[in-house]
Coordinates of C-alpha atoms in Angstrom, one line a residue:
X1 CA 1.4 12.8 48.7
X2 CA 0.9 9.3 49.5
X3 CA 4.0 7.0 49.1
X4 CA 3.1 3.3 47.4
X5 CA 5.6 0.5 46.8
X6 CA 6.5 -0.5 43.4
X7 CA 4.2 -3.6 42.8
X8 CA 5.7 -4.7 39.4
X9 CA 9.2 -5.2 38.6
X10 CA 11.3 -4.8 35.9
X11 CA 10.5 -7.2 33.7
X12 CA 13.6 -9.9 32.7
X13 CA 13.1 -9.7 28.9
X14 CA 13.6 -6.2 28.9
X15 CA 16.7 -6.3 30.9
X16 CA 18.6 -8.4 28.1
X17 CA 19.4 -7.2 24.5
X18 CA 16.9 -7.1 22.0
X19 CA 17.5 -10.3 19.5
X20 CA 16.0 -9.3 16.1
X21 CA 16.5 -12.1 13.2
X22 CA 17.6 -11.5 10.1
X23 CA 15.2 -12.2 7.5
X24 CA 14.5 -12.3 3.6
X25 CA 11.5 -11.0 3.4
X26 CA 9.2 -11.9 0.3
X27 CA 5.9 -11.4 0.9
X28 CA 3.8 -8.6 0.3
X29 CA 5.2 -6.4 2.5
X30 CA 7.0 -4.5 4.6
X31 CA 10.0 -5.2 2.7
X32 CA 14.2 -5.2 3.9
X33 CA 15.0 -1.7 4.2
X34 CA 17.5 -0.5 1.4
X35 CA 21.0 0.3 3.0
X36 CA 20.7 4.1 2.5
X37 CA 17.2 4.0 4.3
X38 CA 18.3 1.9 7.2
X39 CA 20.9 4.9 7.8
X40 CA 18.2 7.2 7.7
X41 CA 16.8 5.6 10.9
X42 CA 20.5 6.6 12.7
X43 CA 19.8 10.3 12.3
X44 CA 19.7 12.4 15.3
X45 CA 16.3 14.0 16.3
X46 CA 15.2 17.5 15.4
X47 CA 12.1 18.8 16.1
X48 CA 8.9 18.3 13.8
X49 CA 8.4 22.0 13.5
X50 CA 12.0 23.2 12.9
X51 CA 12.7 24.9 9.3
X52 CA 15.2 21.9 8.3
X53 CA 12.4 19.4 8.4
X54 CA 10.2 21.7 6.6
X55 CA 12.3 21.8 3.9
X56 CA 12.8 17.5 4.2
X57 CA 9.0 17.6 3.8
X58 CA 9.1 19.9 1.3
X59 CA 11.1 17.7 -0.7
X60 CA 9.1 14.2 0.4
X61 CA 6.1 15.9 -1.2
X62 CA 8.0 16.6 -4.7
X63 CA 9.4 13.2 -4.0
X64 CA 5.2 11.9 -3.7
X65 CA 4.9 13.9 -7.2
X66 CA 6.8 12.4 -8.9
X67 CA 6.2 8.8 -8.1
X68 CA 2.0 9.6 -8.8
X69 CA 2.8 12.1 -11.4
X70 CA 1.0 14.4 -10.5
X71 CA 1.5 18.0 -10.2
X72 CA -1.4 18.2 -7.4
X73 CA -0.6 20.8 -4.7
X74 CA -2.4 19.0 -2.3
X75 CA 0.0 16.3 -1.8
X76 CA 1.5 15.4 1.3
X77 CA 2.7 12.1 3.9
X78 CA 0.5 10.7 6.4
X79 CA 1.4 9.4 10.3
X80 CA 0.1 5.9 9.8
X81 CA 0.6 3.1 7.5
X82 CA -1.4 2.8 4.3
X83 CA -4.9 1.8 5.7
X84 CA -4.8 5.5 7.3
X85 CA -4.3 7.0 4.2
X86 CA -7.4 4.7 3.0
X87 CA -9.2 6.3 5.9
X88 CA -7.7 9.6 5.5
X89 CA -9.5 9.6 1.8
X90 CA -12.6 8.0 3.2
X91 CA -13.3 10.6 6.1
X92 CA -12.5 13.5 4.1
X93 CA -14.4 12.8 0.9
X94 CA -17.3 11.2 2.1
X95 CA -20.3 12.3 4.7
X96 CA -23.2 10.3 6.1
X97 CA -25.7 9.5 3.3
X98 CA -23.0 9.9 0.6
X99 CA -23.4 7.2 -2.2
X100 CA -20.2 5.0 -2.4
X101 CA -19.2 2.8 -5.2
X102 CA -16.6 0.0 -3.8
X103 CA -14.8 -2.6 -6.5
X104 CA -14.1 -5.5 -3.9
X105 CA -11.8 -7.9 -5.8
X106 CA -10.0 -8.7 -2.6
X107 CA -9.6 -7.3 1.4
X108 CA -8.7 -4.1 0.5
X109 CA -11.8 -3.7 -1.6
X110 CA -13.7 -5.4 1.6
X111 CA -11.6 -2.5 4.1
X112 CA -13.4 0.5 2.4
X113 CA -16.5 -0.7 2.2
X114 CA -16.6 -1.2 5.8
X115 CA -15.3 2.2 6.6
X116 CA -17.7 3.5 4.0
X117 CA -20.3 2.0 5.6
X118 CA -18.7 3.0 9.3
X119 CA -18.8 6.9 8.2
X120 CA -22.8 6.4 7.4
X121 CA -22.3 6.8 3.6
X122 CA -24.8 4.3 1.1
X123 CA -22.0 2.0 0.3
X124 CA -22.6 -0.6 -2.9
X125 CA -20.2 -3.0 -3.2
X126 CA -19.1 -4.6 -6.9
X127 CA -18.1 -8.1 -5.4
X128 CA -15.7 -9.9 -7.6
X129 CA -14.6 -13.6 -6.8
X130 CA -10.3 -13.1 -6.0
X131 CA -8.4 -13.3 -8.9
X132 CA -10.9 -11.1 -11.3
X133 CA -11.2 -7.0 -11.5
X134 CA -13.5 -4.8 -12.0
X135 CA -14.2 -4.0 -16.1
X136 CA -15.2 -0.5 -17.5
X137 CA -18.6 -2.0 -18.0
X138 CA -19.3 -3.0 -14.7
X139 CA -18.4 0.1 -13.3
X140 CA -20.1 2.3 -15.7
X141 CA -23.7 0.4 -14.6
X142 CA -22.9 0.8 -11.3
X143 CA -22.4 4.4 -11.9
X144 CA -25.6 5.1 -13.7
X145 CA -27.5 2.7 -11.6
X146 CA -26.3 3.9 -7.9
X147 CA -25.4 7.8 -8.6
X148 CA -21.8 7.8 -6.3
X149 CA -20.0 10.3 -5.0
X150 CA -17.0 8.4 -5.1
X151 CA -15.7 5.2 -6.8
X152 CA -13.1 3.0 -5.0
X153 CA -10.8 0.7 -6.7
X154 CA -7.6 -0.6 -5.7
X155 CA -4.6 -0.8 -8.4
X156 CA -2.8 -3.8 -6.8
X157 CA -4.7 -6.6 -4.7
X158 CA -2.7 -7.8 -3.2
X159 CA -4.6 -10.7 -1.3
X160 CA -5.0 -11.7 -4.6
X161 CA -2.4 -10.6 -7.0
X162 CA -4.3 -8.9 -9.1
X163 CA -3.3 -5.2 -10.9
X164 CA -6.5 -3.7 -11.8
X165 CA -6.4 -1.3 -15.1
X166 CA -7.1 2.4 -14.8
X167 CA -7.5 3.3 -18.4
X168 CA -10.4 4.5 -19.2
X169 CA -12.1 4.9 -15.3
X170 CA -11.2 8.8 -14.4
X171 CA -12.8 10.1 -17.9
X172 CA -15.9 7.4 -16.9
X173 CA -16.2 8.9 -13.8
X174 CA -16.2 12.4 -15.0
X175 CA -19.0 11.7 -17.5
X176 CA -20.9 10.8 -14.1
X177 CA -19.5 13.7 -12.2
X178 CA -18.1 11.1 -9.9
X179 CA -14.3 11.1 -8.3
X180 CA -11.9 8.3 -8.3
X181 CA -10.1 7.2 -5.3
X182 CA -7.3 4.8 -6.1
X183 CA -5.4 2.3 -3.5
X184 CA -1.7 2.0 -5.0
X185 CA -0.1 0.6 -1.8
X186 CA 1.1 -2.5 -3.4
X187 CA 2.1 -1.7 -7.1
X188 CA 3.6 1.9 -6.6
X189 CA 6.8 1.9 -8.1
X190 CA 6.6 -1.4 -9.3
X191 CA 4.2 -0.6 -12.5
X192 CA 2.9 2.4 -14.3
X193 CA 1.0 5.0 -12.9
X194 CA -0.1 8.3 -13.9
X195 CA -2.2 10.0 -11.8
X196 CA -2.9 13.4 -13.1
X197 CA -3.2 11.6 -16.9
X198 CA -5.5 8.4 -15.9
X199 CA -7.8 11.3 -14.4
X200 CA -7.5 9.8 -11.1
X201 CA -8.8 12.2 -8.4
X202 CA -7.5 10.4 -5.2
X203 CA -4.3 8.3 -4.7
X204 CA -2.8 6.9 -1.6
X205 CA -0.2 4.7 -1.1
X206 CA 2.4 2.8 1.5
X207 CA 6.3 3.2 2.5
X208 CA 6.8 -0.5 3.1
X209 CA 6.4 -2.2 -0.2
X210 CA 8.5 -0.8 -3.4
X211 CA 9.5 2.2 -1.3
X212 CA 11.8 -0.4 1.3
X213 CA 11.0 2.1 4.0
X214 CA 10.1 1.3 7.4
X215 CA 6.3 0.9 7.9
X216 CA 4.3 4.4 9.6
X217 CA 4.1 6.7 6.6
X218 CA 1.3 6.2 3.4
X219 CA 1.6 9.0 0.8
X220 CA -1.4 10.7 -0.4
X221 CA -2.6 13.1 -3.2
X222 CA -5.7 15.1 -3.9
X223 CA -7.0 16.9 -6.7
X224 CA -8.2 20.0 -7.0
X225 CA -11.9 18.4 -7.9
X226 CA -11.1 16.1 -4.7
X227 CA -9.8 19.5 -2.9
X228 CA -13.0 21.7 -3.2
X229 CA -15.5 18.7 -2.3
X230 CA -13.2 18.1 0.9
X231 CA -13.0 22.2 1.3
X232 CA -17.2 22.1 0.9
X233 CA -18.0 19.6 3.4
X234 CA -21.4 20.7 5.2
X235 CA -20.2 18.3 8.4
X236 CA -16.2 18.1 9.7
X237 CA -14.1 14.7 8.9
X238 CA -15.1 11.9 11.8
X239 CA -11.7 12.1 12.7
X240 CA -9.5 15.4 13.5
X241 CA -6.2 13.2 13.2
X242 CA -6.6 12.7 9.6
X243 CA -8.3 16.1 8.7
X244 CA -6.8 16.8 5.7
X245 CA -7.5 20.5 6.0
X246 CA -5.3 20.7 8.9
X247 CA -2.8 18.1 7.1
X248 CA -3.0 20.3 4.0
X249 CA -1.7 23.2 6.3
X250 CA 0.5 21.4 8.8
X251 CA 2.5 20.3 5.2
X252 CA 2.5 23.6 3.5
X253 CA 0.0 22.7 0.6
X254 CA -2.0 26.3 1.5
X255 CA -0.9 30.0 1.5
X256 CA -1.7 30.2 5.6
X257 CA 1.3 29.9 7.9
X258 CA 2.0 26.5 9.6
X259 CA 0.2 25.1 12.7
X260 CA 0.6 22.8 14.6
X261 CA -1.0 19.8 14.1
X262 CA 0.3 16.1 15.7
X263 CA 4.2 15.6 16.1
X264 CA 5.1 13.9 12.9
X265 CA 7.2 10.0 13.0
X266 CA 10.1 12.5 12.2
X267 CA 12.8 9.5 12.0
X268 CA 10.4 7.8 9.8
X269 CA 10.3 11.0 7.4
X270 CA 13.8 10.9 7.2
X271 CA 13.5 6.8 5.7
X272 CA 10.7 8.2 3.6
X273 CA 12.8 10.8 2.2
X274 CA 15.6 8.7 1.3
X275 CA 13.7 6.2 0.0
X276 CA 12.0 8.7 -2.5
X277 CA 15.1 10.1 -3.3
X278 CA 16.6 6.2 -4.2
X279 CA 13.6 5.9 -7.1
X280 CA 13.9 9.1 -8.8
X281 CA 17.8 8.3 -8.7
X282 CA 17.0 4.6 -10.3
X283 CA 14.2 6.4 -12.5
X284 CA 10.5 5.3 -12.1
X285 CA 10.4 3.8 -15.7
X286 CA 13.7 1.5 -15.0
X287 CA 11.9 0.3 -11.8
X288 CA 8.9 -0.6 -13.5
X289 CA 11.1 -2.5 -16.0
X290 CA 13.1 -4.0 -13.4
X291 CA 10.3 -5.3 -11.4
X292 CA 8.2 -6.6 -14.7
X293 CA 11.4 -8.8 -16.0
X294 CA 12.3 -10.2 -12.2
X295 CA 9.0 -11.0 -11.7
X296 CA 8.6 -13.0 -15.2
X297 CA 11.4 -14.5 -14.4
X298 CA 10.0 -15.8 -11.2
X299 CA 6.6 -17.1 -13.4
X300 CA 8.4 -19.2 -15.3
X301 CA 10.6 -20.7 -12.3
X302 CA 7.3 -21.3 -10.1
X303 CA 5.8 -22.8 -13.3
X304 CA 8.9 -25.1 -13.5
X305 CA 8.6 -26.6 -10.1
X306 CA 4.8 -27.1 -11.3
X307 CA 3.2 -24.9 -9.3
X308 CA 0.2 -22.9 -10.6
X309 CA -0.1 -18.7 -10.8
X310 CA -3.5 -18.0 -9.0
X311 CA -4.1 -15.1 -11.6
X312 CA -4.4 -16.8 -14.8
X313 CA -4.2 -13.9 -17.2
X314 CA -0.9 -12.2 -17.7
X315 CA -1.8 -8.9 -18.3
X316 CA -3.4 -9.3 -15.1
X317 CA -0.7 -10.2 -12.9
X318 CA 0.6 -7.5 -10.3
X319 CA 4.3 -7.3 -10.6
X320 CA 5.1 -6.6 -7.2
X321 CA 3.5 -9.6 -5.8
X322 CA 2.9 -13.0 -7.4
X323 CA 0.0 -15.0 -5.9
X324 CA 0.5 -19.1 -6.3
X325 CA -2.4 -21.3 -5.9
X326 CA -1.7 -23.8 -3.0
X327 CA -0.4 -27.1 -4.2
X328 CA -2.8 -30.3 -3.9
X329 CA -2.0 -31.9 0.0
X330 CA -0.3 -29.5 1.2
X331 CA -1.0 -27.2 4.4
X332 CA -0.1 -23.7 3.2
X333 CA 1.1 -22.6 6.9
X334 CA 3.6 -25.7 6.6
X335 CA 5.0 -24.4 3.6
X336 CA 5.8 -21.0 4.7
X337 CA 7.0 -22.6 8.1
X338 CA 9.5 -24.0 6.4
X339 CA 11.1 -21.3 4.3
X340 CA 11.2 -19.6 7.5
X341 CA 13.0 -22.0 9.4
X342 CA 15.2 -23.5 7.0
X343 CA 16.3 -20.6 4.8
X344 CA 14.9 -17.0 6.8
X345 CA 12.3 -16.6 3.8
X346 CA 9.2 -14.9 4.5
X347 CA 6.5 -15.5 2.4
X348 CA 2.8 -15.6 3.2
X349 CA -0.2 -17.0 2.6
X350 CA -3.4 -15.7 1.0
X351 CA -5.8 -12.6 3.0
X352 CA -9.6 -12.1 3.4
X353 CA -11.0 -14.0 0.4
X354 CA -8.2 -15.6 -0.6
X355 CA -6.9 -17.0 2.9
X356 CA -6.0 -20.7 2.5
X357 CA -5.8 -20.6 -1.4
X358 CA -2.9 -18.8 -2.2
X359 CA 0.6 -18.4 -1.1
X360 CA 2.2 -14.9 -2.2
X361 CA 5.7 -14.3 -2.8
X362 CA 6.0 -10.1 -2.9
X363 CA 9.9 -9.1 -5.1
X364 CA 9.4 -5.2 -3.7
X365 CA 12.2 -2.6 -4.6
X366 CA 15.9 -3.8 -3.5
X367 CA 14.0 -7.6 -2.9
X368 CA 13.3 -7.9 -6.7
X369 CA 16.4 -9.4 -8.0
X370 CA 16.7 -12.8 -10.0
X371 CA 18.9 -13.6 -7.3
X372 CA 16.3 -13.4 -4.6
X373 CA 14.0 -15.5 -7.6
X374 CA 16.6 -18.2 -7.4
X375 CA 16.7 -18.4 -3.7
X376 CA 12.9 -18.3 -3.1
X377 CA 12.5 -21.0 -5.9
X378 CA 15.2 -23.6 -4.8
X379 CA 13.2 -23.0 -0.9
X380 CA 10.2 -24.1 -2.5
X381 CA 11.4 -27.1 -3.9
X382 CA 12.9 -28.4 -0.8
X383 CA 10.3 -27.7 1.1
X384 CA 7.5 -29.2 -1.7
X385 CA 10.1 -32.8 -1.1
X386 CA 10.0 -32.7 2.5
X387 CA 6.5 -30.8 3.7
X388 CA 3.9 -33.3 4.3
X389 CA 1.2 -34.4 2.1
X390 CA -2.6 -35.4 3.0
X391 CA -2.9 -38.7 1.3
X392 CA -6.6 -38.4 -0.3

């Protein structure tokens, strides 16, 4: 075997320690990780077949129940942040000439209609400008007119701060023998949801927002309508990655014994499991509460400084993150430049359709305190005295 000399070397950066700042982070996510999930991340390694972290997913996926309510079977954690559980859904429920009804009232709305669209499926968009939702009359004619499959709508936009009502959609798309697919990464845990109630066949969801987990996992659930359409495919899922068969088994959600499927993020699991556990100790019904008062309260100090909420009806607004319309003059990206520098505040500013109108402040799970409202505010005002202004 040929002998050849090294013709990189070690690079300098990685011979130092690693400098990590310490940040506030308020936008929409990930958020700071909740003590008891940060030592989570200290836990030894097992391996991800060994009996003791069956029985931690075991418990993640009771964990997953509860925060859907739903008593699905077919309920589990996937490798990858919440846009693979989106895809997940996608390439499991859907094959090529599929009709595919998408409410787009933001990116998230625009990110499965592309993967629609990607998987071959006749994908019809219901294009709403940012800010608005989808009503149960707009999806009804979209249902009679266009004959889906599957409907698509995502709970929390959160490019545009937007919580989207469910009420009313899962019997709607029954009468249409039609299943509902709903994206919950942004509002879980910060405002009601009831899966197996609302009649909502699919719902997906994120560890870095409410949850104050590290990103890497999304949390997923099936019905058993959702179940037997996967289970009756005439062609397999375009990925083997996210074939929920093999998921479903890999978990435990059948009565076959365990294979192997893909070694799981097991350090991750553990942060998912804690953070789980930290809900149902808090209660989902306080954290709902919790997050609906702290966010009011932040309303009302945004609306003192004279700033405008992007979504202007209440019952409207997603608690978890609070879209603000850019002020007159002002470069958004200066703004946010300066709560980072000056006070180690993250917010952002708007995505997909609303990029460049909107800066969003996210108050997810441990972050949504009125003390964290206070600090946020008084950043804004300083930086609203001192960022420059275009002089129209």
């Amino acid at each position: 075997m040929a002998s050849y000399p090294l013709l990189v070397a070690p690079p300098e950066a990685l011979l130092k320690p690693m400098s990590v700042p310490r940040q506030l982070l308020l936008g929409p996510g990930p958020s700071n990780l909740a003590p008891r999930v940060l030592a989570a991340g200290g836990q030894q390694m097992i391996s991800h077949m060994h009996k003791d972290m069956y029985q931690i997913m075991e418990e993640i996926k009771q964990g997953i129940q509860y925060v859907f309510q739903t008593k699905n079977r077919l309920t589990l954690a996937i490798s990858g942040s919440g846009h693979a559980a989106m895809e997940a859904a996608l390439f499991n429920l859907l094959e090529p000439g599929d009709s595919f009804l998408v409410g787009v009232n933001g990116i998230w709305g625009q990110r499965a209609a592309e993967v629609g669209e990607r998987l071959g499926a006749r994908t019809h968009r219901m294009t709403k400008d940012p800010g608005s939702h989808c009503s149960l009359q707009e999806v009804e004619e979209g249902l009679a007119r266009h004959k889906p499959v599957l409907l698509f709508l995502t709970q929390g936009e959160s490019s545009s701060g937007v919580l989207q009502p469910l009420d009313g959609f899962g019997a709607l798309c029954r009468r249409y023998q039609c299943l509902l697919l709903v994206d919950c990464v942004a509002s879980l845990g910060g405002t009601p949801i009831h899966m197996d109630q609302q009649g909502i066949d699919v719902l997906y969801s994120g560890s870095q927002k409410v949850l104050n987990a590290p990103p890497g996992t999304a949390l997923i659930s099936f019905s058993d309508k959702a179940r037997d359409k996967v289970y009756a495919r005439k062609t397999k899922p375009h990925s083997f990655y996210l074939d929920i068969k093999l998921l479903a088994n890999f978990w435990g959600c059948d009565d076959e014994p365990r294979m192997y499927h893909h070694t799981t993020p097991v350090i991750n699991l553990f942060g998912l499991r804690e953070s789980l556990a930290l809900i149902a100790e808090e209660g989902l019904e306080n954290s709902w509460q919790r997050h609906r008062e702290v966010t009011s309260y932040l309303h009302g100090r945004l609306q003192e400084l004279g700033l405008q909420l992007f979504v202007k009806n209440p019952a409207l607004r997603l608690p978890t993150v609070t879209t603000v319309a850019v002020p007159a003059g002002y470069n958004w990206r200066d703004i946010i430049s300066y709560l980072r520098d000056r006070f180690s505040i993250e917010i952002t500013g708007g995505l997909g359709p609303s990029l460049g109108k909107v800066l969003r402040i996210g108050l997810l799970g441990c972050n949504a305190t009125r003390e964290n409202v206070d600090r946020v505010t008084e950043a804004l005002k300083e930086a609203l005295q001192h960022c420059p202004r275009n002089k129209l």
